[in-house]
PDB file of C-alpha atoms in Angstrom:
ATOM      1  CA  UNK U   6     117.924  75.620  72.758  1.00 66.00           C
ATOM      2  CA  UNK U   7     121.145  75.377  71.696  1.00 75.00           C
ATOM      3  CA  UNK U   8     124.134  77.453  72.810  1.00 66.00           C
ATOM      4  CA  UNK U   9     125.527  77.757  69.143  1.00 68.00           C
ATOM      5  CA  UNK U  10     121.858  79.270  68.676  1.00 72.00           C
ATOM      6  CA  UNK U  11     120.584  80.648  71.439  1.00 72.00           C
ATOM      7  CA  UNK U  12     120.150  84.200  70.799  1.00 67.00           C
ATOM      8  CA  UNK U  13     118.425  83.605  67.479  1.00 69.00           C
ATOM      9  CA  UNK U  14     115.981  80.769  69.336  1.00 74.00           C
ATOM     10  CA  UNK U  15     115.108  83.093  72.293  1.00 73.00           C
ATOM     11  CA  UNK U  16     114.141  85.655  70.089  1.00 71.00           C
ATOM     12  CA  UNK U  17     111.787  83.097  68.788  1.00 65.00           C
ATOM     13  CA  UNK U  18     110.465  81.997  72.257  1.00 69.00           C
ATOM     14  CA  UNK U  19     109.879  85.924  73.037  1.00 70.00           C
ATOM     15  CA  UNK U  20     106.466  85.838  71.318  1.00 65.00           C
ATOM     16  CA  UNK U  21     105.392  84.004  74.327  1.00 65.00           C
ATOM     17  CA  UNK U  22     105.784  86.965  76.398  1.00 67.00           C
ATOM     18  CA  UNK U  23     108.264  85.142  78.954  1.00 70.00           C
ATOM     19  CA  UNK U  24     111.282  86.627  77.147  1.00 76.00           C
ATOM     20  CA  UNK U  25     114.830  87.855  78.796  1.00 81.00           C
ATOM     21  CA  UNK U  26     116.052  90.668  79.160  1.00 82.00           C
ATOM     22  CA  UNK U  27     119.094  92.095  77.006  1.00 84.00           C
ATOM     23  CA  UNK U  28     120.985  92.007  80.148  1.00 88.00           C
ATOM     24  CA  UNK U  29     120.553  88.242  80.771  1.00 88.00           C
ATOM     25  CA  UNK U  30     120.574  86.956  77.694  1.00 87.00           C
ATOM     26  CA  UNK U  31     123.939  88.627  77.267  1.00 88.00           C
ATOM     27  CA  UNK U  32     125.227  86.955  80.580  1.00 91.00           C
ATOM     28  CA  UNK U  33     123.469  83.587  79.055  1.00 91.00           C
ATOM     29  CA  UNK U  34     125.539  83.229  76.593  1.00 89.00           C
ATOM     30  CA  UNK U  35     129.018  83.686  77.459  1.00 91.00           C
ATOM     31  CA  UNK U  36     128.512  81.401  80.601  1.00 93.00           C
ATOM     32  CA  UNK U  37     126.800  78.708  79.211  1.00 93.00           C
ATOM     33  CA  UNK U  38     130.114  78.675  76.607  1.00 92.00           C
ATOM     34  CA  UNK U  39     132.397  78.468  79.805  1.00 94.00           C
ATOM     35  CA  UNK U  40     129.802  75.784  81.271  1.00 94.00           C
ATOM     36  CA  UNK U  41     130.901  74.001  77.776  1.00 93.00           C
ATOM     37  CA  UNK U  42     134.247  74.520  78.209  1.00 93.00           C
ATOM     38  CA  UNK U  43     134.682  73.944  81.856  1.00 94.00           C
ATOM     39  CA  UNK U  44     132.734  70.573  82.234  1.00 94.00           C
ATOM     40  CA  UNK U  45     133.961  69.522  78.624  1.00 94.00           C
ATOM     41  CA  UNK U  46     130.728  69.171  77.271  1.00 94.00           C
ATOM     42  CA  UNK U  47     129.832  68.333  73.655  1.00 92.00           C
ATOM     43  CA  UNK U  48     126.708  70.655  73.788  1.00 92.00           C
ATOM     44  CA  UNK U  49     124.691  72.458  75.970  1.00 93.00           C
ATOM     45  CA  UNK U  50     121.485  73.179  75.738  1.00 92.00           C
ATOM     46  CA  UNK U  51     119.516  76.026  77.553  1.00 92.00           C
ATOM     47  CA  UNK U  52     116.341  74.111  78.965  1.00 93.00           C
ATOM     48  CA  UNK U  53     114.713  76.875  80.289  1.00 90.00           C
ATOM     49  CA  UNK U  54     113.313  79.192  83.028  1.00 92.00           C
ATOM     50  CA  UNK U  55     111.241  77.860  86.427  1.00 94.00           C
ATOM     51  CA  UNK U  56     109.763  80.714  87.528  1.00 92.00           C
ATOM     52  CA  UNK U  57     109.829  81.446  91.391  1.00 94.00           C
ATOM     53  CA  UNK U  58     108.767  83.714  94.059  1.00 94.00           C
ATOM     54  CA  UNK U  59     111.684  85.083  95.060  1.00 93.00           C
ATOM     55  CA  UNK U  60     114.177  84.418  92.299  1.00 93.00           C
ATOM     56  CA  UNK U  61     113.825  82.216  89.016  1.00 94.00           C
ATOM     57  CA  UNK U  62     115.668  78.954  87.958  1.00 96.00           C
ATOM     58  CA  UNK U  63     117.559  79.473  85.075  1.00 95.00           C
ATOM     59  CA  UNK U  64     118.188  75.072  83.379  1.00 95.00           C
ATOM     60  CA  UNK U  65     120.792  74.188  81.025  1.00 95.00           C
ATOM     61  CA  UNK U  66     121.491  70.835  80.680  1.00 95.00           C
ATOM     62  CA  UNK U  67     125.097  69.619  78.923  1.00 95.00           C
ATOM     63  CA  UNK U  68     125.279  66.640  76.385  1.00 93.00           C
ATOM     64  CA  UNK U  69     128.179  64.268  75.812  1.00 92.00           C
ATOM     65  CA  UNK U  70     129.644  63.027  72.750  1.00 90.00           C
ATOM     66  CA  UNK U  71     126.551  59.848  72.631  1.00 92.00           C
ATOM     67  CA  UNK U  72     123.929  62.258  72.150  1.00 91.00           C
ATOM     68  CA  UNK U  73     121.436  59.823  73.976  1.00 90.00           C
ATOM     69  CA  UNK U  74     124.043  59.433  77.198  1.00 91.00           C
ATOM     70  CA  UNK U  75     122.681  60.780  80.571  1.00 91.00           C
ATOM     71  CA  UNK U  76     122.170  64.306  80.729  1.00 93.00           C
ATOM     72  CA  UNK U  77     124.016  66.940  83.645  1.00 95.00           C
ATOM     73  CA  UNK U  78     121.732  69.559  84.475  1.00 97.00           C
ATOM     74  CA  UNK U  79     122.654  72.605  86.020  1.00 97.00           C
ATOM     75  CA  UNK U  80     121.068  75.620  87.580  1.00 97.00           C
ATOM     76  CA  UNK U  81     121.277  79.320  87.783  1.00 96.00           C
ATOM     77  CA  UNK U  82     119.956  82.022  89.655  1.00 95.00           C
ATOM     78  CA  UNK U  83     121.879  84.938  87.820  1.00 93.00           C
ATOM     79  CA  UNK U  84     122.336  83.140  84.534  1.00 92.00           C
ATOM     80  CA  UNK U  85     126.239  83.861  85.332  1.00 93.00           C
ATOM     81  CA  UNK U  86     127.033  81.469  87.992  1.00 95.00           C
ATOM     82  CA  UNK U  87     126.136  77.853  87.735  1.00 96.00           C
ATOM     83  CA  UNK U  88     125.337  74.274  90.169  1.00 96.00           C
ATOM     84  CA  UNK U  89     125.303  70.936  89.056  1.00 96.00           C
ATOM     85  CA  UNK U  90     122.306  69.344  90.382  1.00 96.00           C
ATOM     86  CA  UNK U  91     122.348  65.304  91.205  1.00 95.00           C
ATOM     87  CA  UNK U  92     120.718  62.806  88.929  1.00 94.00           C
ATOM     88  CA  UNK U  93     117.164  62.229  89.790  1.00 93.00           C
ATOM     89  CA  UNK U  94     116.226  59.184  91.213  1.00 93.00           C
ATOM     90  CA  UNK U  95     112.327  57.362  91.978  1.00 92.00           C
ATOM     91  CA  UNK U  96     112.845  58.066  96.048  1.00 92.00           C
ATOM     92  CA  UNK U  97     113.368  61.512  94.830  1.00 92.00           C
ATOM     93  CA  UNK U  98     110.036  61.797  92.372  1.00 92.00           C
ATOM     94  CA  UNK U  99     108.353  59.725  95.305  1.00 91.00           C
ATOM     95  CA  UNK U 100     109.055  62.429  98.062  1.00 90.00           C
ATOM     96  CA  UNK U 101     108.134  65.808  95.824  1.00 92.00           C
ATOM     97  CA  UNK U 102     104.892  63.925  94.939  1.00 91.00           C
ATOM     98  CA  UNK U 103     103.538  65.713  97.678  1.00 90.00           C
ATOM     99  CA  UNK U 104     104.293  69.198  97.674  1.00 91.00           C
ATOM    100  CA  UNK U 105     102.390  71.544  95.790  1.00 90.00           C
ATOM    101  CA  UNK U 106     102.485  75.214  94.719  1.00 91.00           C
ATOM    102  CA  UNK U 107     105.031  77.653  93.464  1.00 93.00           C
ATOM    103  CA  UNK U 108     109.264  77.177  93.796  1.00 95.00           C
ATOM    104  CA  UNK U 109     110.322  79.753  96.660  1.00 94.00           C
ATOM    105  CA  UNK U 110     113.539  80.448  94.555  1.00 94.00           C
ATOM    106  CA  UNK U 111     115.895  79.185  97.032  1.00 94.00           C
ATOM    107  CA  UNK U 112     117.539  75.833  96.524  1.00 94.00           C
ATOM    108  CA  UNK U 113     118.138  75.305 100.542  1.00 93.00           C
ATOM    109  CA  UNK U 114     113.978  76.190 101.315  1.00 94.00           C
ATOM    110  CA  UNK U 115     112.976  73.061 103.155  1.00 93.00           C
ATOM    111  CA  UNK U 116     109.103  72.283 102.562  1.00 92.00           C
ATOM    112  CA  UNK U 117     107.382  70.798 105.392  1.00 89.00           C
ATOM    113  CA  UNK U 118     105.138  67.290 104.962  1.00 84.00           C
ATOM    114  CA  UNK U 119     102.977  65.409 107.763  1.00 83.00           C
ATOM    115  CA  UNK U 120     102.850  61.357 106.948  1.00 77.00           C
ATOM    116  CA  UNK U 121     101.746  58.825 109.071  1.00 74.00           C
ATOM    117  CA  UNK U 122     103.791  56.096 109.854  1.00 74.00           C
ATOM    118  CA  UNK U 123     103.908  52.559 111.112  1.00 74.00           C
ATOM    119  CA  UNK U 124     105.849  51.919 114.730  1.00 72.00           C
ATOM    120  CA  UNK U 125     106.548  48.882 116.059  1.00 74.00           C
ATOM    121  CA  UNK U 126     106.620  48.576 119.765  1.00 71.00           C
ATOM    122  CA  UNK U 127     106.836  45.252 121.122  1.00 69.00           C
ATOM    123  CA  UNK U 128     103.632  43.263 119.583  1.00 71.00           C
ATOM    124  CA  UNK U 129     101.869  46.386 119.126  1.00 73.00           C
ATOM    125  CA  UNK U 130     101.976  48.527 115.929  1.00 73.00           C
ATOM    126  CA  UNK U 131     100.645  51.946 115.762  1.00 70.00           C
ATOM    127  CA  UNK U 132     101.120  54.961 113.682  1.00 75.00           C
ATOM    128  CA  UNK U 133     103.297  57.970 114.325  1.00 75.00           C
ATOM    129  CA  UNK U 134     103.073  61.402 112.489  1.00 77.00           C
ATOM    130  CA  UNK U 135     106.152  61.994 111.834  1.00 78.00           C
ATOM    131  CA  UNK U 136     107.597  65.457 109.605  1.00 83.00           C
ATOM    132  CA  UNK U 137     109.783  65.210 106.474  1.00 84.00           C
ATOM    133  CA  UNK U 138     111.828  67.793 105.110  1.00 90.00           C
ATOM    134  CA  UNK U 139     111.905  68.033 101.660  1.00 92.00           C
ATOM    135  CA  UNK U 140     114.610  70.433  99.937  1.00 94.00           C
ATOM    136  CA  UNK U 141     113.840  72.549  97.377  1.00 95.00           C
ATOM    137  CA  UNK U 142     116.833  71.290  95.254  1.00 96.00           C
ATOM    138  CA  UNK U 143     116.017  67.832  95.719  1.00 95.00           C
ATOM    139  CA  UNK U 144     112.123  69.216  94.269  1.00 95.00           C
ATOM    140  CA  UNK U 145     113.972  71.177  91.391  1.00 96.00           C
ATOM    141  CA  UNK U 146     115.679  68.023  89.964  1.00 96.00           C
ATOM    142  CA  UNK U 147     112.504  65.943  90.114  1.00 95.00           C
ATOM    143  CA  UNK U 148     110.443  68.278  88.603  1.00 95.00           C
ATOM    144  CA  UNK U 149     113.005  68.947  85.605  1.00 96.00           C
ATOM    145  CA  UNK U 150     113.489  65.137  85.036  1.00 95.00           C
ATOM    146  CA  UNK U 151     109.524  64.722  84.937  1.00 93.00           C
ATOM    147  CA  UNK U 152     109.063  67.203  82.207  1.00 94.00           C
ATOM    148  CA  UNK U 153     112.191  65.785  80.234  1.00 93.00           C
ATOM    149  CA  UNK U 154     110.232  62.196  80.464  1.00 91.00           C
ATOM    150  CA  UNK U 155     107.325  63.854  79.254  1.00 89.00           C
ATOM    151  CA  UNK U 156     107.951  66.233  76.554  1.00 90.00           C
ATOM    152  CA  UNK U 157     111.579  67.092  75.605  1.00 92.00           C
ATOM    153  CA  UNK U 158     110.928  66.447  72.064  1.00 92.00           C
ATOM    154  CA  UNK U 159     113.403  66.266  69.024  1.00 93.00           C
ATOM    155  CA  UNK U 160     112.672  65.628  64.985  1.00 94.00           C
ATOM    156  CA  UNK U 161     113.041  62.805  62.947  1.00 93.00           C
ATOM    157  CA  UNK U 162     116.839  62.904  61.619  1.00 92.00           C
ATOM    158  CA  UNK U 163     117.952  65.515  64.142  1.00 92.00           C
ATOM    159  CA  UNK U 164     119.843  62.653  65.436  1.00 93.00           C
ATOM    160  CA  UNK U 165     121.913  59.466  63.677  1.00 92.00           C
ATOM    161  CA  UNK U 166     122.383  55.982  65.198  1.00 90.00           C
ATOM    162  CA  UNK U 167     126.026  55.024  64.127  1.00 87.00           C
ATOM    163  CA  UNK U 168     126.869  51.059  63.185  1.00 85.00           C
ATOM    164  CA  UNK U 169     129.270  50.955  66.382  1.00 81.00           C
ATOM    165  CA  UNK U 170     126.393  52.544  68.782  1.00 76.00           C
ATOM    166  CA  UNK U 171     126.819  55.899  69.766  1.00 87.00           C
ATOM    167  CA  UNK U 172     124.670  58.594  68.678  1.00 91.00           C
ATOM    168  CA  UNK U 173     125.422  61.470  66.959  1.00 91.00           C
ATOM    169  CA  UNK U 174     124.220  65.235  65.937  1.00 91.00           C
ATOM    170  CA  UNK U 175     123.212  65.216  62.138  1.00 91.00           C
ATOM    171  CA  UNK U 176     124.902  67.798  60.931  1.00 89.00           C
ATOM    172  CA  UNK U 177     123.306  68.087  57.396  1.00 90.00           C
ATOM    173  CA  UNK U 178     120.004  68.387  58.808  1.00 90.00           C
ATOM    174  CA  UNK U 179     117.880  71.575  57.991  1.00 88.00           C
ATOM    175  CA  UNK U 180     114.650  70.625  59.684  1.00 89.00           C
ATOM    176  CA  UNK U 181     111.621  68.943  58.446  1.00 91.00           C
ATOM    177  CA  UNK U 182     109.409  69.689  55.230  1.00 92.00           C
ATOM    178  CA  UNK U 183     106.270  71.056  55.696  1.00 92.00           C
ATOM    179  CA  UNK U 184     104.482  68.065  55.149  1.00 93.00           C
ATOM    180  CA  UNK U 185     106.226  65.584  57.642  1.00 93.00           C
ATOM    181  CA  UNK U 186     106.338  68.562  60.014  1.00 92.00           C
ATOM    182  CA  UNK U 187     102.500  67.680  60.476  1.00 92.00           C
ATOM    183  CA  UNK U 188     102.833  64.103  61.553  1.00 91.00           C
ATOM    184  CA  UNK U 189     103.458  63.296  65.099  1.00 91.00           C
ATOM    185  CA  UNK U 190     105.871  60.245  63.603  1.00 90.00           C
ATOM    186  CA  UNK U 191     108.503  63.022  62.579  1.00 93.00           C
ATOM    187  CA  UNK U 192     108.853  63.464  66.513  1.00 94.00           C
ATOM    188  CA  UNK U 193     110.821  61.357  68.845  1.00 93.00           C
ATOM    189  CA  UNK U 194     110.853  61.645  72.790  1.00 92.00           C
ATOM    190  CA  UNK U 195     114.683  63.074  73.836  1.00 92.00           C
ATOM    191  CA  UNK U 196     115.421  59.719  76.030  1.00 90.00           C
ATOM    192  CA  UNK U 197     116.266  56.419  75.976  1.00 89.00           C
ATOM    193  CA  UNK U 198     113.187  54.165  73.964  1.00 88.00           C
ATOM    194  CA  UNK U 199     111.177  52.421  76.441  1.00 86.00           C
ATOM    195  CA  UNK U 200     108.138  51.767  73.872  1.00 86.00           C
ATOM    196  CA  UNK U 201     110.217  50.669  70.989  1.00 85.00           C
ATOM    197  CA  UNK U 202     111.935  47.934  72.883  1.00 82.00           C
ATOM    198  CA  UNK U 203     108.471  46.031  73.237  1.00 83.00           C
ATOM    199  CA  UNK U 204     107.933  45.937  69.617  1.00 83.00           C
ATOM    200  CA  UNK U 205     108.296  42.690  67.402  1.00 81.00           C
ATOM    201  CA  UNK U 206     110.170  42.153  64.953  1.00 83.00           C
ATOM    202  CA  UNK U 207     107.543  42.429  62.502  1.00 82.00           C
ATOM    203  CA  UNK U 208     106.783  46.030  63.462  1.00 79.00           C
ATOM    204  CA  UNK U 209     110.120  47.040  63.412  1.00 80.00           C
ATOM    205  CA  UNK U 210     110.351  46.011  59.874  1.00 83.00           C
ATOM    206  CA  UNK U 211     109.956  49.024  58.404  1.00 83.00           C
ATOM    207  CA  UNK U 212     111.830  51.103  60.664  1.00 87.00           C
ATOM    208  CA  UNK U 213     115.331  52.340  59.868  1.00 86.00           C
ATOM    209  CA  UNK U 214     117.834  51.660  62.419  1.00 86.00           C
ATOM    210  CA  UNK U 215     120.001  54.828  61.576  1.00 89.00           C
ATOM    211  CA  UNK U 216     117.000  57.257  62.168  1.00 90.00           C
ATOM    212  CA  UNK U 217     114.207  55.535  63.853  1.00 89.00           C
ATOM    213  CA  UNK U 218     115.467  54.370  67.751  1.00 89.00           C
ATOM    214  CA  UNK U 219     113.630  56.137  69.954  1.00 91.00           C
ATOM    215  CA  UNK U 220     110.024  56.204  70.682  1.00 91.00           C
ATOM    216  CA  UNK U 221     107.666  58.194  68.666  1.00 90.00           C
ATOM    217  CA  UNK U 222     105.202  60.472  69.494  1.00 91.00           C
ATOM    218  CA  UNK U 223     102.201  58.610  67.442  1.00 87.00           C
ATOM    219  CA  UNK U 224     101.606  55.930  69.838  1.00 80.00           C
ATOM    220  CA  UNK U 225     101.379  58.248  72.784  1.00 84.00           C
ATOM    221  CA  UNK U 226      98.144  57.433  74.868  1.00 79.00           C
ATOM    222  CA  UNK U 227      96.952  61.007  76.688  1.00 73.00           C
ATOM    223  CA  UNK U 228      96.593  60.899  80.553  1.00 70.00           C
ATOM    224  CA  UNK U 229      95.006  62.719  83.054  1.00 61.00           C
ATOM    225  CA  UNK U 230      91.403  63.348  83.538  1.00 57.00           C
ATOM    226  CA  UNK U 231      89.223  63.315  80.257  1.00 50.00           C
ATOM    227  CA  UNK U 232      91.634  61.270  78.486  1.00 49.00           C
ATOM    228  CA  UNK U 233      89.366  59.081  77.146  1.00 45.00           C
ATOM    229  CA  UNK U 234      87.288  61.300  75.979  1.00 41.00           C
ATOM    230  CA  UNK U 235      89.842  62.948  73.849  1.00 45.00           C
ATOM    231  CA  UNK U 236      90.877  59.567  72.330  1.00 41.00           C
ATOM    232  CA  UNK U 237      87.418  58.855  71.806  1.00 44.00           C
ATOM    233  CA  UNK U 238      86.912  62.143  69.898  1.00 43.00           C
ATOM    234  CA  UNK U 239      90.261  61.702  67.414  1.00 43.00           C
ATOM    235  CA  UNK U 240      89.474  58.554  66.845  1.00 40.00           C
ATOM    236  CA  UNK U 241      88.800  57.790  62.766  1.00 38.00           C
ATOM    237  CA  UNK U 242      85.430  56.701  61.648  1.00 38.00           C
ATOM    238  CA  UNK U 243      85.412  53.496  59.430  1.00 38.00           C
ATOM    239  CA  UNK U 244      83.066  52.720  57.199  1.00 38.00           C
ATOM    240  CA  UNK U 245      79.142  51.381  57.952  1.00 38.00           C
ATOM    241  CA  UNK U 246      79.659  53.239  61.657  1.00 37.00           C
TER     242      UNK U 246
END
């Protein structure tokens, strides 16, 4: 969500039943303008809530000028008062892996985790449980950057590829016609392309630069369990089957 449209867009969201409250949405808005302001930020862009047990993560994540540049994400536990959380890395995603359940609301919680591992003492090896602490903030930013990867989604000609690189907010777009709404090739994952960089030249024939540089969401393969099965049940008949 936008911070030029934020009110508007939660009020959309609210029909989810995980709406805000006058009160924060209120508080929302005029800090997420000073989070613009203050960090010099082209946009900013209210990711969302993480609900806890003891208090709730409030995201926003600010954009610069190249609209495809790394994103700062920040975090909130009043809406009012913001932290910059670091960029998340694999060692990061790697140690989370293993905790499960709910967020305890508090960025310094350490989680506890038992692994086994390998000690060499003189010509003998043998393994050691050892504990890890795992910080809750360290979780937060892992967790956030796996969902971005995932499904932070934007439409076709929401964004422009200029001739010297950078990319840049459309600003005559008004959204998608109902027809092209329907197809998951109007929808482009909010990252840099990994997919589209394996494509020949031939299949990139009919793509247009200026619009089409990110990978779309019609050659995404589902995972997780009963994957196959879904394919297996979208999949098109053909003729004589």
């Amino acid at each position: 969500m936008d911070e030029e449209s934020l009110l508007l867009s939660l009020e959309l969201a609210s029909g989810s039943g995980q709406g805000l409250s006058p009160d924060r949405r209120a508080s929302l808005l005029t800090s997420l303008m000073l989070v613009k302001r203050d960090y010099r930020f082209d946009r900013v862009l209210f990711w969302g809530r993480i609900l806890s047990l003891v208090a709730d993560y409030y995201i926003a994540q600010g954009l610069s000028e190249d609209q495809l540049s790394p994103r700062k994400t920040l975090y909130s536990l009043n809406c009012m008062e913001w932290s910059l959380l670091p960029p998340a890395t694999e060692e990061m995603e790697m140690q989370t892996s293993v905790v499960k359940g709910r967020f305890m609301g508090d960025p310094s919680h350490e989680y506890e985790h038992t692994e086994l591992q390998k000690v060499n003492e003189g010509e003998k090896v043998f393994e050691e449980e050892v504990v890890v602490q795992i910080k809750e903030e360290t979780r937060l930013v892992s967790i956030i950057d796996q969902i971005d990867k995932a499904v932070a989604v934007i439409p076709r000609g929401a964004l422009f590829k200029t001739p010297f690189g950078p990319i840049r907010v459309n600003r005559t777009f008004e959204g998608l016609s109902s027809s092209e709404a329907k197809k998951l090739s109007s929808y482009f994952h909010f990252r840099e392309p990994v997919e589209l960089k394996n494509k020949t030249l031939l299949e990139k024939a009919d793509l247009d630069p200026s619009l089409d540089f990110m990978d779309s969401l019609e050659h995404d393969i589902p995972k997780g369990p009963g994957a196959e099965l879904r394919l297996g049940r979208e999949r098109p008949q053909c003729a004589g089957e």
